[in-house]
Coordinates of C-alpha atoms and ligand atoms in Angstrom, one line a residue:
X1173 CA 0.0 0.0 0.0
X1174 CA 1.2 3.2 -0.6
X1175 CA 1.1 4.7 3.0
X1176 CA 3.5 1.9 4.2
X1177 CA 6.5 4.0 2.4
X1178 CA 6.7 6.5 5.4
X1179 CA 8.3 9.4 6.0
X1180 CA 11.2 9.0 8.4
X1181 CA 11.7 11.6 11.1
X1182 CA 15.6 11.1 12.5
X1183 CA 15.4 11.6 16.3
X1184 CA 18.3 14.0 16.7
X1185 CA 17.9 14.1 20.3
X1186 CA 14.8 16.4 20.0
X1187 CA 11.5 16.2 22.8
X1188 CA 9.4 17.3 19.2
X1189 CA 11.0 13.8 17.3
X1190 CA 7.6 12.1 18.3
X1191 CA 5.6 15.5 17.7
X1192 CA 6.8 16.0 14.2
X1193 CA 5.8 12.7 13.0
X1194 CA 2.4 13.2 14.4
X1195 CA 2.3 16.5 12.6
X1196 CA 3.3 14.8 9.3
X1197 CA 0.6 12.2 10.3
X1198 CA -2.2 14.9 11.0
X1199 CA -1.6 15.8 7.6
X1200 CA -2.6 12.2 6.5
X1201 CA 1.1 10.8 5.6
X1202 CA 2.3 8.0 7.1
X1203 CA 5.6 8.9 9.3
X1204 CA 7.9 6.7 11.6
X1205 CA 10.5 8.3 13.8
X1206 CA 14.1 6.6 13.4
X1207 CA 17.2 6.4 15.5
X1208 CA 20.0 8.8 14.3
X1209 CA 22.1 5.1 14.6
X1210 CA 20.0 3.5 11.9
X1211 CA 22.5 3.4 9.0
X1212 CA 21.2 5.5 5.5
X1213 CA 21.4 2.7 3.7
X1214 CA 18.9 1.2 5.9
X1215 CA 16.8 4.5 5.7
X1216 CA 16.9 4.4 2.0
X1217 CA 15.8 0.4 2.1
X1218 CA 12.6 1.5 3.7
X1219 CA 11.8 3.5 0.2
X1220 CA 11.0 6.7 2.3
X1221 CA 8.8 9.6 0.5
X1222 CA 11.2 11.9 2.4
X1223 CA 13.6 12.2 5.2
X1224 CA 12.6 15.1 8.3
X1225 CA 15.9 15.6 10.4
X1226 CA 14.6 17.0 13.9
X1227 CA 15.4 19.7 16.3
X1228 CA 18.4 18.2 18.9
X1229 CA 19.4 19.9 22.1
X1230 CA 23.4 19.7 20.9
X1231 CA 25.5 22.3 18.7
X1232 CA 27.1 20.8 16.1
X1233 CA 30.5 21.9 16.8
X1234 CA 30.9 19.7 20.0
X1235 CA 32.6 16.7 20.2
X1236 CA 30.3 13.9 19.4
X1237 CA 27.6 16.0 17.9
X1238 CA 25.1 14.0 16.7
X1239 CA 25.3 13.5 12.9
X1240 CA 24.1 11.8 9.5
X1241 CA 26.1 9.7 6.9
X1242 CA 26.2 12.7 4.0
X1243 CA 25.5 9.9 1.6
X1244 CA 22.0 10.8 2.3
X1245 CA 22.4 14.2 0.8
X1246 CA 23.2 12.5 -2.8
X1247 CA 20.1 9.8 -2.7
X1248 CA 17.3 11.9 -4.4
X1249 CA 15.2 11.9 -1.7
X1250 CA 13.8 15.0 -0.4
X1251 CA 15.4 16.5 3.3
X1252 CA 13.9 18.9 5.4
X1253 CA 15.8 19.7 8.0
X1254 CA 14.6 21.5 11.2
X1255 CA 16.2 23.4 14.2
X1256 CA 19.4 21.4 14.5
X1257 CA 18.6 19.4 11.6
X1258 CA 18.8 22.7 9.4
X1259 CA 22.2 23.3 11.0
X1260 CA 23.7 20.0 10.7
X1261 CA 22.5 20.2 6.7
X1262 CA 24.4 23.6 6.7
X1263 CA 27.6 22.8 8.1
X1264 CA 27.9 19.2 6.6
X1265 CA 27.4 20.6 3.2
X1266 CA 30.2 24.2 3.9
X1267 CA 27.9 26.5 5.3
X1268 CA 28.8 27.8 8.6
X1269 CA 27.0 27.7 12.1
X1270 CA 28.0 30.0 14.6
X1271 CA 27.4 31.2 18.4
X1272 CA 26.5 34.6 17.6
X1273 CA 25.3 34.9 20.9
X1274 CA 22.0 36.0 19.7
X1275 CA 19.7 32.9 20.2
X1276 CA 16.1 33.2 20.1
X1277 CA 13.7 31.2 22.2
X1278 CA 10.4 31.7 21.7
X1279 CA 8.1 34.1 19.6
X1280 CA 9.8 35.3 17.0
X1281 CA 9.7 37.5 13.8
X1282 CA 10.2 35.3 10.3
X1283 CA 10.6 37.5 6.9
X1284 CA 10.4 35.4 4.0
X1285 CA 12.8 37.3 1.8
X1286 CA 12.7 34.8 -2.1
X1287 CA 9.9 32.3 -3.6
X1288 CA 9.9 29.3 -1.7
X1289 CA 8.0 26.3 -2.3
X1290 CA 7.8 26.2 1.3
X1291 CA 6.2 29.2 2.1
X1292 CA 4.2 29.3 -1.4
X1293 CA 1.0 31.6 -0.9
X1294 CA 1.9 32.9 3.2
X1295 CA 2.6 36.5 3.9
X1296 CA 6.1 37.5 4.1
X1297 CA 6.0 38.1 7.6
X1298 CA 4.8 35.8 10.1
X1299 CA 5.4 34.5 13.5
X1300 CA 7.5 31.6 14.2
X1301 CA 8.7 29.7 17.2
X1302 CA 12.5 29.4 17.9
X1303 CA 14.7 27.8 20.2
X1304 CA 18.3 28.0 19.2
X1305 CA 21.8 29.3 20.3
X1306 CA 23.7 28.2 17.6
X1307 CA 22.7 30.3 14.2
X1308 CA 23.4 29.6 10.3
X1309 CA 25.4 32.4 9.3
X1310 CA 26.2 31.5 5.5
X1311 CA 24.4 29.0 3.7
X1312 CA 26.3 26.8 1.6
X1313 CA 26.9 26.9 -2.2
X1314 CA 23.9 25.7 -4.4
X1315 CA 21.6 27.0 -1.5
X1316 CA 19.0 29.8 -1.6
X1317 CA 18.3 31.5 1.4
X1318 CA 14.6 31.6 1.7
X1319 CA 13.9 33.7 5.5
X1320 CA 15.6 35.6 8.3
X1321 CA 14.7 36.7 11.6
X1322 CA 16.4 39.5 13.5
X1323 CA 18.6 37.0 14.8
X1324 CA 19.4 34.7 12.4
X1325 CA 20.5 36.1 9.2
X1326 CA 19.1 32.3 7.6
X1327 CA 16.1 30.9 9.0
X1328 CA 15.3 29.1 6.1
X1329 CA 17.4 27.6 3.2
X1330 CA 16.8 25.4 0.6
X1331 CA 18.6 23.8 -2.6
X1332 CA 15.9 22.8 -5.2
X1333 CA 18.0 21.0 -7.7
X1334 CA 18.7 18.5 -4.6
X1335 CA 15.5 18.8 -2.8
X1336 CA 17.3 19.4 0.6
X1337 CA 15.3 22.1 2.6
X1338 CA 15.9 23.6 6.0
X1339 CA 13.9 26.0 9.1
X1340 CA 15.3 26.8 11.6
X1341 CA 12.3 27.4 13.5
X1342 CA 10.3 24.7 14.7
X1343 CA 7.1 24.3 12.0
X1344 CA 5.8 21.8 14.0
X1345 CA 4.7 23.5 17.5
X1346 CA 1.4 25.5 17.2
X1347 CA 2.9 28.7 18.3
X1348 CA 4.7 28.8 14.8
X1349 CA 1.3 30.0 12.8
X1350 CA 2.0 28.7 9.7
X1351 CA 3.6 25.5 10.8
X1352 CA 1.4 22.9 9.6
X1353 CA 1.0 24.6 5.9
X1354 CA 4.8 24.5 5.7
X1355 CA 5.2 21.3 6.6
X1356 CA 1.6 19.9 4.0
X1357 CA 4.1 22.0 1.3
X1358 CA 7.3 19.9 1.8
X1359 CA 5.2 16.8 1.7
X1360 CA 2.8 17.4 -1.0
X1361 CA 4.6 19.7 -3.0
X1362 CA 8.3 18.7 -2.7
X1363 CA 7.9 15.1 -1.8
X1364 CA 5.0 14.3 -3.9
X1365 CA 3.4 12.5 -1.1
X1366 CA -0.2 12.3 -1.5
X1367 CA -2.5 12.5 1.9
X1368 CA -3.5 8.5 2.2
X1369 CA -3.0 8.0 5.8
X1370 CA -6.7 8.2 7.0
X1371 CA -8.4 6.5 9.9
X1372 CA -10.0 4.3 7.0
X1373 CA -6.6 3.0 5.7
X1374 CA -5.1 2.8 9.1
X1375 CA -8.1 0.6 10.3
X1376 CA -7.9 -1.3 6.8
X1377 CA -4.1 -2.2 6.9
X1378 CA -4.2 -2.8 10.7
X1379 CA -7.1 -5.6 9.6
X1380 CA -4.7 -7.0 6.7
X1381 CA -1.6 -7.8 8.6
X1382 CA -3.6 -9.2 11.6
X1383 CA -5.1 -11.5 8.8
X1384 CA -1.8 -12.3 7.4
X1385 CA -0.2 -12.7 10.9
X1386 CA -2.8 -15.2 12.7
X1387 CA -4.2 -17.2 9.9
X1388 CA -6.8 -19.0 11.1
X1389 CA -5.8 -19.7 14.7
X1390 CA -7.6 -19.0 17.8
X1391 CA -6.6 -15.3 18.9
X1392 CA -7.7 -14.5 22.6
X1393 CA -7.5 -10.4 23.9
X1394 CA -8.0 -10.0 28.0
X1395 CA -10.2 -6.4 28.0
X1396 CA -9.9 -3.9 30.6
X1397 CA -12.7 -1.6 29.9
X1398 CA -9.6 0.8 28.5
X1399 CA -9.3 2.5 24.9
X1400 CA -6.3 0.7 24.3
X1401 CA -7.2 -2.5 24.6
X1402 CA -11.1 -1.6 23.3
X1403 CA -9.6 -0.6 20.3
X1404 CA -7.1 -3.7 19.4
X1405 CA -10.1 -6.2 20.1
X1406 CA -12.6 -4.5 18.1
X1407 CA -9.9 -3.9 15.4
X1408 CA -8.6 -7.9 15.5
X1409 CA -12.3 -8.5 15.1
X1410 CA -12.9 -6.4 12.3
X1411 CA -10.1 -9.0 11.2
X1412 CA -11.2 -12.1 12.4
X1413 CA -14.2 -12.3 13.5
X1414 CA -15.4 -15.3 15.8
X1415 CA -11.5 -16.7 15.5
X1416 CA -11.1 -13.6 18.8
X1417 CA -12.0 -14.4 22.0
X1418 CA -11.8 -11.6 24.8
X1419 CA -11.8 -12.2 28.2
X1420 CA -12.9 -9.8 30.7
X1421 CA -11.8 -10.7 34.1
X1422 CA -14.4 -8.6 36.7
X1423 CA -12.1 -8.0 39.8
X1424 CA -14.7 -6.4 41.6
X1425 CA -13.0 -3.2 42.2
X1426 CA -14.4 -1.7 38.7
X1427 CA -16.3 1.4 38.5
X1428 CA -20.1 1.3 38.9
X1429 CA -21.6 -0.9 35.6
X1430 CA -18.3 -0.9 34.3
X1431 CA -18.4 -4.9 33.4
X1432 CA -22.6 -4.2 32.3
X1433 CA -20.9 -1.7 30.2
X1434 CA -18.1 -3.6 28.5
X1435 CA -20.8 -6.8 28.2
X1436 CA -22.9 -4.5 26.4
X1437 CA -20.5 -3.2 23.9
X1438 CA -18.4 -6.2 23.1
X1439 CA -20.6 -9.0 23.2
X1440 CA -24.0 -7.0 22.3
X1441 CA -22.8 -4.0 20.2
X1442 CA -19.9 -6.3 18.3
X1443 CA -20.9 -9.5 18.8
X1444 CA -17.6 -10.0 20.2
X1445 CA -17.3 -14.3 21.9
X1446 CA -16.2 -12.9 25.0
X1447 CA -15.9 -14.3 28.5
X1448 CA -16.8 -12.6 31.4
X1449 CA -15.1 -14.1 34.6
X1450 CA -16.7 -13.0 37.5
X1451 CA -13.7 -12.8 40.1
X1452 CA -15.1 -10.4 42.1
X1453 CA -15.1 -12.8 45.5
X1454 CA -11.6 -13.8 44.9
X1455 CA -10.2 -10.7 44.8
X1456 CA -12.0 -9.1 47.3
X1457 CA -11.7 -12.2 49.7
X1458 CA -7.7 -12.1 49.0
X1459 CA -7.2 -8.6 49.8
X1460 CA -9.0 -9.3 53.5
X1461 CA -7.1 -6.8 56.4
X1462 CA -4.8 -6.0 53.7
X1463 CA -3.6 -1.9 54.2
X1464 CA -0.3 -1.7 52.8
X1465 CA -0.6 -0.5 49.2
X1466 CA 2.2 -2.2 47.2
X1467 CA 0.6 -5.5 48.7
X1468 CA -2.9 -5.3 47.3
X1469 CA -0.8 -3.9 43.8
X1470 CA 0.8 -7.3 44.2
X1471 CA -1.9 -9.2 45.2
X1472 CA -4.4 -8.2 42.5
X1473 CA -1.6 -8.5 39.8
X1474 CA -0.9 -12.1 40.8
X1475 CA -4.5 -12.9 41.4
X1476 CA -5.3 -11.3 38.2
X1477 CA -2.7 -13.2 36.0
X1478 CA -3.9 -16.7 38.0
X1479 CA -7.4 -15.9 36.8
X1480 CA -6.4 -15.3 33.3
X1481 CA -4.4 -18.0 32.7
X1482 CA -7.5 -20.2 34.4
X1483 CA -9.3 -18.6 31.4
X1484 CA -6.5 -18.9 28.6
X1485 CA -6.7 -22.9 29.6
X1486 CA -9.9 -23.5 29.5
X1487 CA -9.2 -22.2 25.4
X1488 CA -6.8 -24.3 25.1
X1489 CA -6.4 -24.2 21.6
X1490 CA -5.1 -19.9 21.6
X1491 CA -2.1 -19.6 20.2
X1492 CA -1.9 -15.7 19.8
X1493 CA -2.5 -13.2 22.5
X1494 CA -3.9 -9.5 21.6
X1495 CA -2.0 -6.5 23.5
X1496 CA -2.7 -2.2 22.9
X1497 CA 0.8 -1.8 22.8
X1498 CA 1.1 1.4 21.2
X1499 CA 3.5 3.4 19.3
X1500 CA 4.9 5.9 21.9
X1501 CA 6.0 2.7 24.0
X1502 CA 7.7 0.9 21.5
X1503 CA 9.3 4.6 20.0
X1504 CA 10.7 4.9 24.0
X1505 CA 12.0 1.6 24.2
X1506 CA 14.4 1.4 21.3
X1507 CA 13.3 3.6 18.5
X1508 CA 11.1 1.2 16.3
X1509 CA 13.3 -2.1 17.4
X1510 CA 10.8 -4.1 19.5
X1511 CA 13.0 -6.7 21.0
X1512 CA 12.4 -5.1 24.6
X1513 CA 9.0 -3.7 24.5
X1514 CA 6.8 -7.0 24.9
X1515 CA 7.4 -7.2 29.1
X1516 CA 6.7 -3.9 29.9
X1517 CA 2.7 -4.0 28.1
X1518 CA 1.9 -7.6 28.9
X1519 CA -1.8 -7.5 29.8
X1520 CA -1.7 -7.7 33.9
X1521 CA 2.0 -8.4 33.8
X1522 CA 1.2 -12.0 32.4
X1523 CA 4.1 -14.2 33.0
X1524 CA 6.8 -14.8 29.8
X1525 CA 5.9 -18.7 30.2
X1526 CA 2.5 -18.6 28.5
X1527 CA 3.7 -19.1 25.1
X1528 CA 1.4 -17.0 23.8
X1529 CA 2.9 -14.6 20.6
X1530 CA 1.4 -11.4 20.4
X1531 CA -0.6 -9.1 18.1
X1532 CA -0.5 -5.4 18.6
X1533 CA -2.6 -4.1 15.9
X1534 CA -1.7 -0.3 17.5
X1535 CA 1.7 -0.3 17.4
X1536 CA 2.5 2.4 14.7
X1537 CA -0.4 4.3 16.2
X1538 CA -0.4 7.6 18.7
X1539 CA -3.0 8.0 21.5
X1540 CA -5.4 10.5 19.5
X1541 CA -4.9 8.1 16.4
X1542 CA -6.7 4.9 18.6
X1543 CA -9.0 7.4 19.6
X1544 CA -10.2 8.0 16.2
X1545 CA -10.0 4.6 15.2
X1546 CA -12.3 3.3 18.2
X1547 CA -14.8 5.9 17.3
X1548 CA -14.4 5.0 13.6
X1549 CA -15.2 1.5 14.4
X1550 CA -18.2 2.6 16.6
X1551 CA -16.7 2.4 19.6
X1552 CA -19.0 4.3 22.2
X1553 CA -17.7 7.3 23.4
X1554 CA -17.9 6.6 27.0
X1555 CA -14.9 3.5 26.1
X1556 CA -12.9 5.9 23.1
X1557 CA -12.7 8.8 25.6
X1558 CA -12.5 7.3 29.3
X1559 CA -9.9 8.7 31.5
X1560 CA -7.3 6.7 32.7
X1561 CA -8.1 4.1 35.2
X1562 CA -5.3 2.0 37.3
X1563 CA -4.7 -1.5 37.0
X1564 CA -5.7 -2.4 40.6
X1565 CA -8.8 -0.4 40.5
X1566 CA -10.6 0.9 43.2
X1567 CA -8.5 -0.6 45.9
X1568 CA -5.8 1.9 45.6
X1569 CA -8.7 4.3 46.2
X1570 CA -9.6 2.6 49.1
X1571 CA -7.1 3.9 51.6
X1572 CA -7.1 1.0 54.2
X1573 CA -9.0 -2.1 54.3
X1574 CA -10.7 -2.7 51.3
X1575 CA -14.6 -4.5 52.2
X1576 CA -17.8 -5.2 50.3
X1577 CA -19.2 -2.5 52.0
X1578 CA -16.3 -0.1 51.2
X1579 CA -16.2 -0.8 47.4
X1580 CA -20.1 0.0 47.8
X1581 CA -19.1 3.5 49.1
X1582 CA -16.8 4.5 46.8
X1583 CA -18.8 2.6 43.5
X1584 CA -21.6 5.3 44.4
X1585 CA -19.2 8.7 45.1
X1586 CA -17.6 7.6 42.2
X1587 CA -20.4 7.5 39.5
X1588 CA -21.9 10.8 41.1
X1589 CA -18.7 12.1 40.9
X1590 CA -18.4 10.8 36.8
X1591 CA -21.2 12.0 35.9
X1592 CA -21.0 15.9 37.4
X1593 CA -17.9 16.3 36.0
X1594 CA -19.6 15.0 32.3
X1595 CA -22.2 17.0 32.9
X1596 CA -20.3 20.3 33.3
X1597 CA -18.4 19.1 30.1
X1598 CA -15.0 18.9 31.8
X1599 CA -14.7 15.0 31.1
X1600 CA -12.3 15.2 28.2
X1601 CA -10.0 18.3 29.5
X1602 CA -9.3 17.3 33.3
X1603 CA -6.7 13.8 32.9
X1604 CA -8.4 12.1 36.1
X1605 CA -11.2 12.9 38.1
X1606 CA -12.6 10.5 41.2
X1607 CA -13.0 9.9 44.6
X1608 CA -11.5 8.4 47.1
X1609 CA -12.4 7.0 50.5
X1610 CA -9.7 7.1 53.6
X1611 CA -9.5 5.5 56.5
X1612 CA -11.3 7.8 58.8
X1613 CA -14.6 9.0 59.8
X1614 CA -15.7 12.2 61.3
X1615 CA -18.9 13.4 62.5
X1616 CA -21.4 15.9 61.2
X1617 CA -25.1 16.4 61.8
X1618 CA -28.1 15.4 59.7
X1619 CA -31.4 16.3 60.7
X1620 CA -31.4 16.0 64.3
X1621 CA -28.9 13.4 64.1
X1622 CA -25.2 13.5 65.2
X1623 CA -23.4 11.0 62.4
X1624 CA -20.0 9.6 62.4
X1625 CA -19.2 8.4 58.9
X1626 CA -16.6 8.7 56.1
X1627 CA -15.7 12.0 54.6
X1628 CA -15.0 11.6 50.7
X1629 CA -12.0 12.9 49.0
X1630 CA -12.7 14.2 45.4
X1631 CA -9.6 13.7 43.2
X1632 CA -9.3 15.9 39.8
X1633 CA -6.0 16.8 37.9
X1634 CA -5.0 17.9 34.7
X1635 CA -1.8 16.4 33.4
X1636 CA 0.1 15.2 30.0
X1637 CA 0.8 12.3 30.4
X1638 CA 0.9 11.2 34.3
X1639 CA 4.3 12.6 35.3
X1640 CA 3.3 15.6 36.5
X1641 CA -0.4 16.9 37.1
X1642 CA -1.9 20.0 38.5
X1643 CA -4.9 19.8 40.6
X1644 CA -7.7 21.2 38.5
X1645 CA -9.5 24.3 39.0
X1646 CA -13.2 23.3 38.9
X1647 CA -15.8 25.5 39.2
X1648 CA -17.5 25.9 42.4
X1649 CA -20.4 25.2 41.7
X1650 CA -19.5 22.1 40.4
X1651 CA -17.8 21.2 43.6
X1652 CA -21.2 22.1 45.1
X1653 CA -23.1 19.6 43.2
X1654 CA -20.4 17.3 43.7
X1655 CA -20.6 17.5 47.7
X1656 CA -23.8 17.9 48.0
X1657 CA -25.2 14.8 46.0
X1658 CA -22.2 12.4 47.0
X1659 CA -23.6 13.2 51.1
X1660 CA -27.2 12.8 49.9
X1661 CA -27.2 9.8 48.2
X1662 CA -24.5 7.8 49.4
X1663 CA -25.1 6.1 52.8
X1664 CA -22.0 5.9 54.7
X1665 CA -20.7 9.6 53.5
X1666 CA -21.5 12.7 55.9
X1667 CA -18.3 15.4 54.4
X1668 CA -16.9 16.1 51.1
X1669 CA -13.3 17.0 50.3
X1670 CA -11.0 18.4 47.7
X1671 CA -7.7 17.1 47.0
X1672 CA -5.4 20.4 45.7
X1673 CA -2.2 19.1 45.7
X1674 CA -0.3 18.9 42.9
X1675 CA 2.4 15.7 41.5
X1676 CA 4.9 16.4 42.8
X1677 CA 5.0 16.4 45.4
X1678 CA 1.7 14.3 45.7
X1679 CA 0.8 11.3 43.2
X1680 CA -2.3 11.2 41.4
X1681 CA -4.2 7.9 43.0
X1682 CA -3.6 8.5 47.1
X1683 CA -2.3 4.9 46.9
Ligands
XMP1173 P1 0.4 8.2 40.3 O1 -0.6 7.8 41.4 O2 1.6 7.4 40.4 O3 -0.3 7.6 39.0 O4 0.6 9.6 40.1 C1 0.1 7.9 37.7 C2 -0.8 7.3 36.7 O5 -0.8 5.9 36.7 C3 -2.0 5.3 37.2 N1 -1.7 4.3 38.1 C4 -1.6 2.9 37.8 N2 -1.9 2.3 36.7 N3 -1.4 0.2 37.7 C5 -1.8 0.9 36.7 O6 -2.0 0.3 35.6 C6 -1.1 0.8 38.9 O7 -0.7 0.2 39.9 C7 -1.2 2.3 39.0 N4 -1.0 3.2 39.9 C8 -1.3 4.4 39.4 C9 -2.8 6.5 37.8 O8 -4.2 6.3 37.7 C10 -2.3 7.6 37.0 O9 -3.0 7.7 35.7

């Protein structure tokens, strides 16, 4: 298919590698980000429409700067280099990069000064986004140059006989305004590439190779009521039909109708064979007195993987094992070589020794792309857009000993919780919202009654990706509905609290 010749984007060390080929994705081409180690040669066997060297925190006169066989200059594919890429182009081909000790870092002033493919039909002036100290002072012979800034006497350069273009702004952050056009110019108008790379042709390759892959064996996917792994199942379905089985292993610490929820989708909705095991009493029975919060992580995980494999056996006949890996985890661990990924994303940390293989329909995909995907498939929205959830479920919200009764408490806060925070339309903008119970009660007074009963704690951040999070700013009046419903209609629940602390030097789950 035509999409599968990407575009590579070399990682020269840059945090925007991964947000470049997303870019180059969001304009519909297929891109894959490549270690500056991989050999050209091996570039140039993957047919690439064109080459993207990123941004990179170094200065190419230090020792060890990262660099780029210059046979790559000479192989007729198109080059765009950006940031650091741009400079590396320019000095490996006799232009000069200098300290001029006028770096720009942020907002900056572009003029585009000759006709340039790349800026074909934008005004001359426009804002871009910088972050250099190094500058291109002369560009080399055979080059035009295309923009300046008051810093940087060439911000843009470009040598059309060989097709090797370069920014030295950043086209890909959204503070550079006409980013995304530059970058839709070098692919479609230098590189030729046409815009293929749709949720339709993801979806329909994805359902090719799992055909090719798994013949007609038995596949089986474990579900956890997550996008990720909502999305792989319903795409190896697509694939195979009734060859997937899914197993959905209810631990008993889910959110309220969570299991009604993925019953209904997967084996109503889709038709999905799926197998519901309902743990619930074996988890909750093993975590009995337990407080300590890495031993309920550790008991659930090994209760968990005992009650999958229990499942896996009884169909016997599975050879191949469905995981969400995605593409972000396999770009971290190695830069497209997958030889170390496949521990880190088993399903529930299942053991090396079940012989399964794996299929991991996602892995060339970014978050936003399964998104689209599970919606394309018709994927409801409450599964496509749910917040993060932790593996051990609500027993790490359950500060103490986790009981029946418990569960039942913070089940009920919870859903209220959900569905205030959905109906303010703050769902999709705030990373995690939830409540939590602790391990102490305190009194208030209802009616005429004194009562001694839990307090909740309500839980909301915003966040990128989990490492750090900021406690979110709702609206009081949302708090207000929160409280006040969570101490109406949960018994058990007399005061309502809210978390502001932010990671770090907090965590986001209290356990
Ligand atoms: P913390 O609490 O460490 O959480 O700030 C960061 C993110 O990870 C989720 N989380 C877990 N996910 N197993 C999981 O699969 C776990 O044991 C676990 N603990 C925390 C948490 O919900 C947040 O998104």
């Amino acid at each position: 298919m035509e999409h599968t010749r990407p575009v590579l984007v070399v990682d020269f060390g840059a945090q925007y590698a991964q947000l470049i080929a997303r870019r180059v994705r969001e304009a519909h081409v297929y891109s894959e980000i490549v270690p500056r180690s991989m050999p050209v040669s091996e570039m140039l066997a993957r047919r690439p429409h064109a080459i993207i060297f990123s941004g990179g925190p170094a200065s190419v006169h230090v020792d060890g700067a990262p660099s780029i066989d210059p046979a790559v200059y000479e192989a007729g594919v198109p080059i765009l280099g950006i940031c650091y890429g741009a400079q590396l182009i320019a000095s490996q081909l006799g232009g000069e990069v200098r300290k001029t000790g006028t770096g720009e870092y942020g907002r900056t002033e572009l003029e585009v000064l000759s006709p340039s493919v790349l800026f074909a039909e934008q005004p001359l002036e426009q804002i871009v986004w910088m972050s250099h100290g190094d500058s291109i002072t002369d560009a080399p012979a055979g080059f035009a140059v295309t923009a300046k800034t008051p810093g940087t006497p060439v911000a843009g350069l470009e040598d059309r006989d060989r097709s090797i273009y370069g920014v030295q702004f950043h086209p890909e952050v959204m503070h550079t305004e006409r980013g995304m056009e530059l970058l839709k110019a070098f692919l479609y108008d230098v590189a030729g590439c046409a815009p293929t790379w749709t949720h339709v042709s993801i979806i329909e390759q994805a359902v090719q190779e799992v055909r090719e892959q798994v013949g007609d064996a038995r596949v089986i996917c474990g579900l956890s009521g997550g996008v990720d792994s909502a999305v792989a199942a319903a795409l190896v379905h697509k694939a195979i039909g009734d060859q997937l089985t899914c197993v959905f292993v209810d631990t008993g610490l889910l959110r309220l109708h969570e299991a009604d929820q993925v019953e209904e989708t997967f084996r109503r909705q889709f038709s999905i064979d799926l197998v519901h095991v309902k743990a619930a009493d074996r988890f909750v029975g093993a975590l009995d007195d337990v407080i300590d919060p890495e031993r309920k992580r550790k008991i659930i995980g090994e209760m968990f993987i005992r009650v999958f494999e229990e499942a896996a056996r009884d169909l016997g006949d599975a050879k191949y094992l469905v995981q969400g890996t995605l593409y972000p985890d396999i770009v971290e661990s190695g830069g497209g070589e997958n030889a170390n990924i496949k521990s880190h994303h088993n399903v529930g940390g299942l053991p090396d020794d079940m012989e399964f293989e794996l299929v991991e329909p996602l892995r060339n995909l970014f978050k936003d792309e399964v998104r689209a995907v599970g919606e394309e498939l018709g994927l409801p929205e409450e599964i496509v857009w749910r917040q993060p959830f932790p593996g051990p479920g609500l027993a790490v919200r359950i500060v103490g000993t986790v009981t029946p009764e418990r569960i039942r408490i913070l089940q009920q806060a919870d859903a209220v919780v959900m569905e205030e925070i959905k109906r303010a339309g703050l769902y999709r903008e705030i990373w995690q919202s939830f409540a939590v119970l602790p391990a102490v009660r305190t009194v208030g007074v209802m009616g005429d009654d004194r009562t001694y009963a839990y307090p909740i704690i309500l839980r909301a951040v915003t966040s990128d990706d989990a490492m750090t999070a900021d406690w979110a700013r709702l609206p009081y009046d949302v708090l207000e509905r929160i409280a006040s419903r969570v101490i109406n209609e949960v018994p058990g629940v007399n005061r309502v609290a809210y978390d502001i602390t932010s990671k770090p030097p907090g965590t986001i789950e209290w356990e």
